[in-house]
Coordinates of C-alpha atoms and ligand atoms in Angstrom, one line a residue:
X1 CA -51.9 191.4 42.9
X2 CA -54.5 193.3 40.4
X3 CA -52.9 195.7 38.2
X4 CA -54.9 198.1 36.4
X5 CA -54.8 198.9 32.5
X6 CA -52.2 201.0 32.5
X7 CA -50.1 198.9 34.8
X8 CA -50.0 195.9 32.4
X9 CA -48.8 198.0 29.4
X10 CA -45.8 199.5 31.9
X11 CA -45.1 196.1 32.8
X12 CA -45.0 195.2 28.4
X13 CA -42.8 198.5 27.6
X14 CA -40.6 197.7 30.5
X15 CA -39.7 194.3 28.9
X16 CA -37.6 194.0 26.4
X17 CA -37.0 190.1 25.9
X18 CA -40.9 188.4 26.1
X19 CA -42.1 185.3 26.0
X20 CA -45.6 184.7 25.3
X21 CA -48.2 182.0 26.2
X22 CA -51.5 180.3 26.5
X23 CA -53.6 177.5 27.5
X24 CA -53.2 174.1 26.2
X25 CA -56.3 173.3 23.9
X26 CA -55.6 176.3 22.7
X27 CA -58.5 178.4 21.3
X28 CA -59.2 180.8 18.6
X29 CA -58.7 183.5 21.8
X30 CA -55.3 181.8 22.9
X31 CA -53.9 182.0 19.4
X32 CA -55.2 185.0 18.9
X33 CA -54.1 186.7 21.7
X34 CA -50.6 185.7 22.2
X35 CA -50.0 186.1 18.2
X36 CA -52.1 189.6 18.7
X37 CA -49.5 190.9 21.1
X38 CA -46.7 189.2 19.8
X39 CA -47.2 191.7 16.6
X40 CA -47.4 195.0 19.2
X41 CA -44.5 194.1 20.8
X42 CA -42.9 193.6 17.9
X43 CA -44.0 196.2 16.2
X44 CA -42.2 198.4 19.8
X45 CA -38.9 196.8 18.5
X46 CA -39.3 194.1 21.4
X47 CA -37.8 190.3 21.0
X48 CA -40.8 188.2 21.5
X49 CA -40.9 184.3 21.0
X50 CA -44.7 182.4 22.2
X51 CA -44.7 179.1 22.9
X52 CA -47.9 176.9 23.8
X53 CA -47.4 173.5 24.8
X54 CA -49.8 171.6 22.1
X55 CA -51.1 170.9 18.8
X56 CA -52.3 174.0 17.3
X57 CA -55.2 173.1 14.8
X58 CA -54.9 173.5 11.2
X59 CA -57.7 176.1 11.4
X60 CA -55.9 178.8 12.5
X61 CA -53.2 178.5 9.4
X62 CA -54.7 181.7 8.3
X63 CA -52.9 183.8 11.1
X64 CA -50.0 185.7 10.2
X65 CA -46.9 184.5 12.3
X66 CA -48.9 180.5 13.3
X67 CA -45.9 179.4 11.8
X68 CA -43.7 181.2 14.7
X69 CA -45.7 179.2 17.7
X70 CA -43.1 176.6 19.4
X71 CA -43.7 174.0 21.8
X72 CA -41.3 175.0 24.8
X73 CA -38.3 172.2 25.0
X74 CA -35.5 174.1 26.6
X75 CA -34.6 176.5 29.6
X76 CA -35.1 180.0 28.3
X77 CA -34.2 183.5 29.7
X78 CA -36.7 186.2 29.1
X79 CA -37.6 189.6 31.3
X80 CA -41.9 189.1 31.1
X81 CA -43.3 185.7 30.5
X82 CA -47.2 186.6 29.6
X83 CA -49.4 183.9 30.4
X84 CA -52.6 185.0 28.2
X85 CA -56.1 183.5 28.6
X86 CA -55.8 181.3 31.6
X87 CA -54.2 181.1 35.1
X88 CA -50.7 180.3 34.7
X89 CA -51.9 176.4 35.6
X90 CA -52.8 175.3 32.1
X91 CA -49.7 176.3 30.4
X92 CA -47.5 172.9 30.5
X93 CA -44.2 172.6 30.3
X94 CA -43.8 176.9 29.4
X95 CA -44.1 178.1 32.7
X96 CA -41.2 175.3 33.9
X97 CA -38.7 176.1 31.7
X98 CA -38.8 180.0 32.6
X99 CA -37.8 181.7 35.3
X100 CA -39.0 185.4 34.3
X101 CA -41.9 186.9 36.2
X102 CA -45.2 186.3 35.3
X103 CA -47.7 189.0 34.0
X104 CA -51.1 187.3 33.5
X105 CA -53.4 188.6 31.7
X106 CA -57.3 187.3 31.4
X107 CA -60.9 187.6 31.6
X108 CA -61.8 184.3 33.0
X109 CA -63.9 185.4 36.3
X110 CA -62.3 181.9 37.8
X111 CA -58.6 183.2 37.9
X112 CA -58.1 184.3 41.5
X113 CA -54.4 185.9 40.6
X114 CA -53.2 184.1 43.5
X115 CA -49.7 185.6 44.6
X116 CA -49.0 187.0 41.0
X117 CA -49.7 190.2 39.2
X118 CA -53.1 189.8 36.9
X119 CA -55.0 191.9 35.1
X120 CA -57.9 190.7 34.6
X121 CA -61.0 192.3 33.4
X122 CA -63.8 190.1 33.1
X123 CA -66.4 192.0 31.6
X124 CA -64.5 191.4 28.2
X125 CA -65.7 189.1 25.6
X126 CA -62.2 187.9 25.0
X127 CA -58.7 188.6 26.2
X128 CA -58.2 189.6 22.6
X129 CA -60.3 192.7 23.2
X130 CA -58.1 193.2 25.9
X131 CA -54.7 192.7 23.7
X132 CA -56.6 195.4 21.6
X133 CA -57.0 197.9 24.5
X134 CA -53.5 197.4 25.4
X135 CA -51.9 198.2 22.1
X136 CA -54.2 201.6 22.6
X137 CA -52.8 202.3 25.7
X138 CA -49.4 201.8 24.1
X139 CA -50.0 203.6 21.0
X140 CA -49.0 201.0 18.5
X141 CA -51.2 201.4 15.2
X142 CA -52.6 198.2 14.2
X143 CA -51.7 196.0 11.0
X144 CA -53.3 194.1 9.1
X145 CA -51.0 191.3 11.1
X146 CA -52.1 192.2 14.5
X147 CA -55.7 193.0 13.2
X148 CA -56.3 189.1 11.5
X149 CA -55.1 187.9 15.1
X150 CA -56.8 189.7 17.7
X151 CA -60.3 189.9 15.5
X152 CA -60.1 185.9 15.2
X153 CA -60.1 185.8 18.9
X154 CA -62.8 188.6 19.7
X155 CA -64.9 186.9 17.1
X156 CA -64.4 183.4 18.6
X157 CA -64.9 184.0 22.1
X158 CA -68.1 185.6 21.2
X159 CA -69.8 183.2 18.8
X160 CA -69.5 185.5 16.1
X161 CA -71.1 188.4 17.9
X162 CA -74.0 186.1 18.5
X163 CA -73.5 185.1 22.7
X164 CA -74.8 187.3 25.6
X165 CA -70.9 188.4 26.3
X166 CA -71.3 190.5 22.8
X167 CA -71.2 194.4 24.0
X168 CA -70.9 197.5 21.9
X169 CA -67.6 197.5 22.9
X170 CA -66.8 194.1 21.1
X171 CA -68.7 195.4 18.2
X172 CA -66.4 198.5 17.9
X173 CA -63.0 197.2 18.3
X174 CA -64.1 194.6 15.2
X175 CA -65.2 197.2 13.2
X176 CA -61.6 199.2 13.7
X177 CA -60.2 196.0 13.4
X178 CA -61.9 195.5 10.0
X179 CA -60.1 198.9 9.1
X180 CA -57.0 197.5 8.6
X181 CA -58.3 194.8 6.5
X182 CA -59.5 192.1 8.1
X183 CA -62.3 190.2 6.1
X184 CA -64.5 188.5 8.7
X185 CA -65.9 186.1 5.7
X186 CA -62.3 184.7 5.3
X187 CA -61.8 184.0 9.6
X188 CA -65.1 182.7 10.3
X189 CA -64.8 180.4 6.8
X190 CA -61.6 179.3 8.2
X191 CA -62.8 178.7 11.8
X192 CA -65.4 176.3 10.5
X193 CA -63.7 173.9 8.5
X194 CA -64.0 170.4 9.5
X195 CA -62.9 167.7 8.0
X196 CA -65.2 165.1 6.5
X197 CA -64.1 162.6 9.4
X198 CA -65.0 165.0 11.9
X199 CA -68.7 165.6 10.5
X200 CA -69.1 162.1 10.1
X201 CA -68.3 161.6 13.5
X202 CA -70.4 164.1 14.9
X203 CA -73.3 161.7 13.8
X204 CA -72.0 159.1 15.9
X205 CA -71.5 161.8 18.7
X206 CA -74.9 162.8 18.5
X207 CA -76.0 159.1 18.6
X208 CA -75.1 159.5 22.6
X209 CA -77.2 162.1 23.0
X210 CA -79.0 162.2 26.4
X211 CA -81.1 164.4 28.0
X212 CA -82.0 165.1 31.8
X213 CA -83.2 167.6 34.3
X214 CA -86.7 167.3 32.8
X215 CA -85.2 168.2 29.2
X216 CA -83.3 171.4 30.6
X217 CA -80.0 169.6 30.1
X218 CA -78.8 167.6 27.6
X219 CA -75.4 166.1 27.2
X220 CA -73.1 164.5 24.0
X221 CA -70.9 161.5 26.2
X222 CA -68.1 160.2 24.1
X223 CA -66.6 157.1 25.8
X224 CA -62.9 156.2 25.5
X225 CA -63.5 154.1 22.4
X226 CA -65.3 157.0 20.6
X227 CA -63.1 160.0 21.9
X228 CA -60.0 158.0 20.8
X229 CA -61.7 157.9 17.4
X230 CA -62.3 161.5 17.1
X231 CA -59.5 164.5 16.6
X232 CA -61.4 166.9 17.2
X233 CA -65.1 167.8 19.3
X234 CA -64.9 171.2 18.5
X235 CA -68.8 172.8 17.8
X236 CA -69.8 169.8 19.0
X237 CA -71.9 171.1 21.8
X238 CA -73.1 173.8 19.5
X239 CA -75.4 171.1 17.9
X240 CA -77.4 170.3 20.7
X241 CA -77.5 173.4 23.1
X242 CA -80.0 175.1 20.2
X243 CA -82.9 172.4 21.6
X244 CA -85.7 173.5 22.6
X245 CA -85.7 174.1 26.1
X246 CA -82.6 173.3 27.0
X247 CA -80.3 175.7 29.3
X248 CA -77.3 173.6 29.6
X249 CA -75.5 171.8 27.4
X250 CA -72.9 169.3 28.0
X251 CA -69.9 167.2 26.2
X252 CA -68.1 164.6 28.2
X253 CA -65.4 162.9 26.1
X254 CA -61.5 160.5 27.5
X255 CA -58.8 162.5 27.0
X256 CA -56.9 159.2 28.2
X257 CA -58.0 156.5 30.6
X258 CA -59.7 157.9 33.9
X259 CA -59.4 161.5 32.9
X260 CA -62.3 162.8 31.6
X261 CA -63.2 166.3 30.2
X262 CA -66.4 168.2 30.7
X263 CA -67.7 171.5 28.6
X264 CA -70.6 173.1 29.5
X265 CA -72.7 175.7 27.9
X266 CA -75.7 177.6 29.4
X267 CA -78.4 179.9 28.7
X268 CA -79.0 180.8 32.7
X269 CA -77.2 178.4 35.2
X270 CA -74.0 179.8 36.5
X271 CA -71.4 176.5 34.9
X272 CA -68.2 178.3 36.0
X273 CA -69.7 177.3 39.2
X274 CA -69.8 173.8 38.4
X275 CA -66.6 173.9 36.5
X276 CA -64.9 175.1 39.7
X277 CA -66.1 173.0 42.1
X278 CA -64.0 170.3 40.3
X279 CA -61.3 172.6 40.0
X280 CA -61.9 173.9 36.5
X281 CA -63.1 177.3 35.5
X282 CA -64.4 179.7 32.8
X283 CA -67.5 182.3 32.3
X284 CA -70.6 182.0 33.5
X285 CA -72.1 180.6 30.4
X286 CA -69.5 178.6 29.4
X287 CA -67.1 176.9 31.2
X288 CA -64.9 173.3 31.5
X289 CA -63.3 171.0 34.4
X290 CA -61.3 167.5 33.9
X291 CA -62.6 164.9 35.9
X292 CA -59.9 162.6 37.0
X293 CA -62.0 158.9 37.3
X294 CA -63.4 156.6 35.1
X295 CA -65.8 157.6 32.0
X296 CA -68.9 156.1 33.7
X297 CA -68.1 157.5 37.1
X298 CA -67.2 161.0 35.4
X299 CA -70.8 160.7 33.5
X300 CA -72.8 159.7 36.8
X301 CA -70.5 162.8 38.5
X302 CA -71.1 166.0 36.4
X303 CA -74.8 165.0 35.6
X304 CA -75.1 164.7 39.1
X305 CA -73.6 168.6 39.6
X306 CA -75.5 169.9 37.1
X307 CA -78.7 168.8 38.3
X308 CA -78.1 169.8 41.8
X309 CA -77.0 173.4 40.5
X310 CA -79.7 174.0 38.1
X311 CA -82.1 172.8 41.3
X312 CA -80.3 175.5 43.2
X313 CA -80.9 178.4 40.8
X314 CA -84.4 177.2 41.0
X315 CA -85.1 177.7 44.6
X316 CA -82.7 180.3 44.5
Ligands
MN1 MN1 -60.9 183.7 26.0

């Protein structure tokens, strides 16, 4: 069921005991937004706990209330659980060890809200500018606390206001944002660290480098031995969708044997498309699906979709 705006803030004021979640692999947007909201609510006098079911990187230690993120171990009771930033089929073990009713909200175009109630708007950059919308329409003033959060995952989401998903809207909640003292210097410096394993690594990434589709695609393929070596890809695919030419962009790397993860990026082709036709999902310009078969089948497999879609865009 689709709620509207207004529907999804009842459903928050109504609740008074909340849990809050996100993807796993969470993102600056999944941090952001269930930290984001976890300061509104609180801020309403509400008992909120969030829980996401993985590592959270050491990026985001700038966040008021990181430290408050658990990874869900026991049964617990709770009037709302918010599944924020995804379909409630990426949140692990969360969604198992709750029984309260889900409210989902989202601006993946992929999630089909399937036999729950979702608002999702997907015009938005980020659910973050969502989270921000929703503390309007429940009158809760910002802080400083909930400003840091949501901002991260506005800015994030958007490439620092730099992707085609960047609308005057985005551009106005930062800039209230900013108001309560957010310094985007001090996010975006903290959203870049690496460590000096990781850039030596990308080198080696980089070394696989192929491209295809007459040079309109290119792809970064990190085998077992080399995804096991690296902790983390992140802006990986960054350093090769800026070639000349190029509308998609592509990282394969092993999360474990035969499962195999794909990100795409694209300046035109429609990759949610791809993504979901292996039962993934995301935007239109960027978008992932796990491929459940061995790294050199998974290789042969996506370069294969992409091909065919970016032939079909063609003719289409
Ligand atoms: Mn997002």
């Amino acid at each position: 069921m689709n709620l509207i705006l207004t529907e999804a803030a009842e459903a928050l004021r109504n609740a008074q005991k909340l849990v809050l979640t996100a993807h796993e692999n969470p993102d600056g947007d999944a941090i952001g937004s269930t930290l984001g909201l976890m300061h509104v609510l609180r801020d309403m006098g509400k008992e909120v706990r969030v829980f996401i079911d993985d590592d959270i990187p050491s990026n985001f230690s700038i966040l008021p209330g990181v430290d408050q993120i658990e990874r869900p171990t026991e049964k617990m009771t709770a009037d709302l659980l918010v599944v924020l930033d995804t379909a409630p089929d990426r949140i692990g073990r969360t969604g198992e060890l709750t029984d309260a009713p889900i409210l989902n909200i989202d601006h993946h175009i992929s999630n089909d809200g399937e036999g729950r109630r979702l608002y999702l708007d997907a015009a938005r950059a980020a659910t973050c500018e969502i989270v921000y919308e929703l503390a309007k329409e429940l009158r809760v003033p910002f802080t400083k606390e909930s400003a840091m959060c949501i901002y991260t995952g506005i800015a994030t989401d958007c490439g620092f206001f730099s992707f085609a998903n960047t609308k005057p809207f985005t551009m106005r909640a930062a800039a209230e944002l900013m108001e309560y003292g957010v310094e985007p210097n001090i996010i975006s410096e903290a959203m870049e660290q690496k460590t000096y394993t990781v850039v030596k690594a990308m080198s080696k990434a980089l070394d696989t480098m192929e491209i295809f589709h007459g040079g309109q695609a290119v792809g970064l393929f990190l085998d077992e031995g080399l995804s096991a070596e690296i902790e983390s890809t992140e802006g990986f695919i960054d350093m090769v969708r800026v070639i000349e030419g190029v509308d998609v962009a592509l990282l394969l790397k092993c999360k474990e044997k035969d499962v195999c993860r794909a990100s795409m990026r694209s300046k035109g082709t429609d990759v949610s498309k791809i993504a979901t036709s292996f039962g993934g999902g995301g935007h239109i310009r960027a978008a992932g699906c796990t491929l459940n078969m061995p790294f050199a089948q998974a290789k042969a497999t996506i370069i294969d979709a992409i091909n065919r879609a970016m032939d079909g865009e063609q003719q289409g």
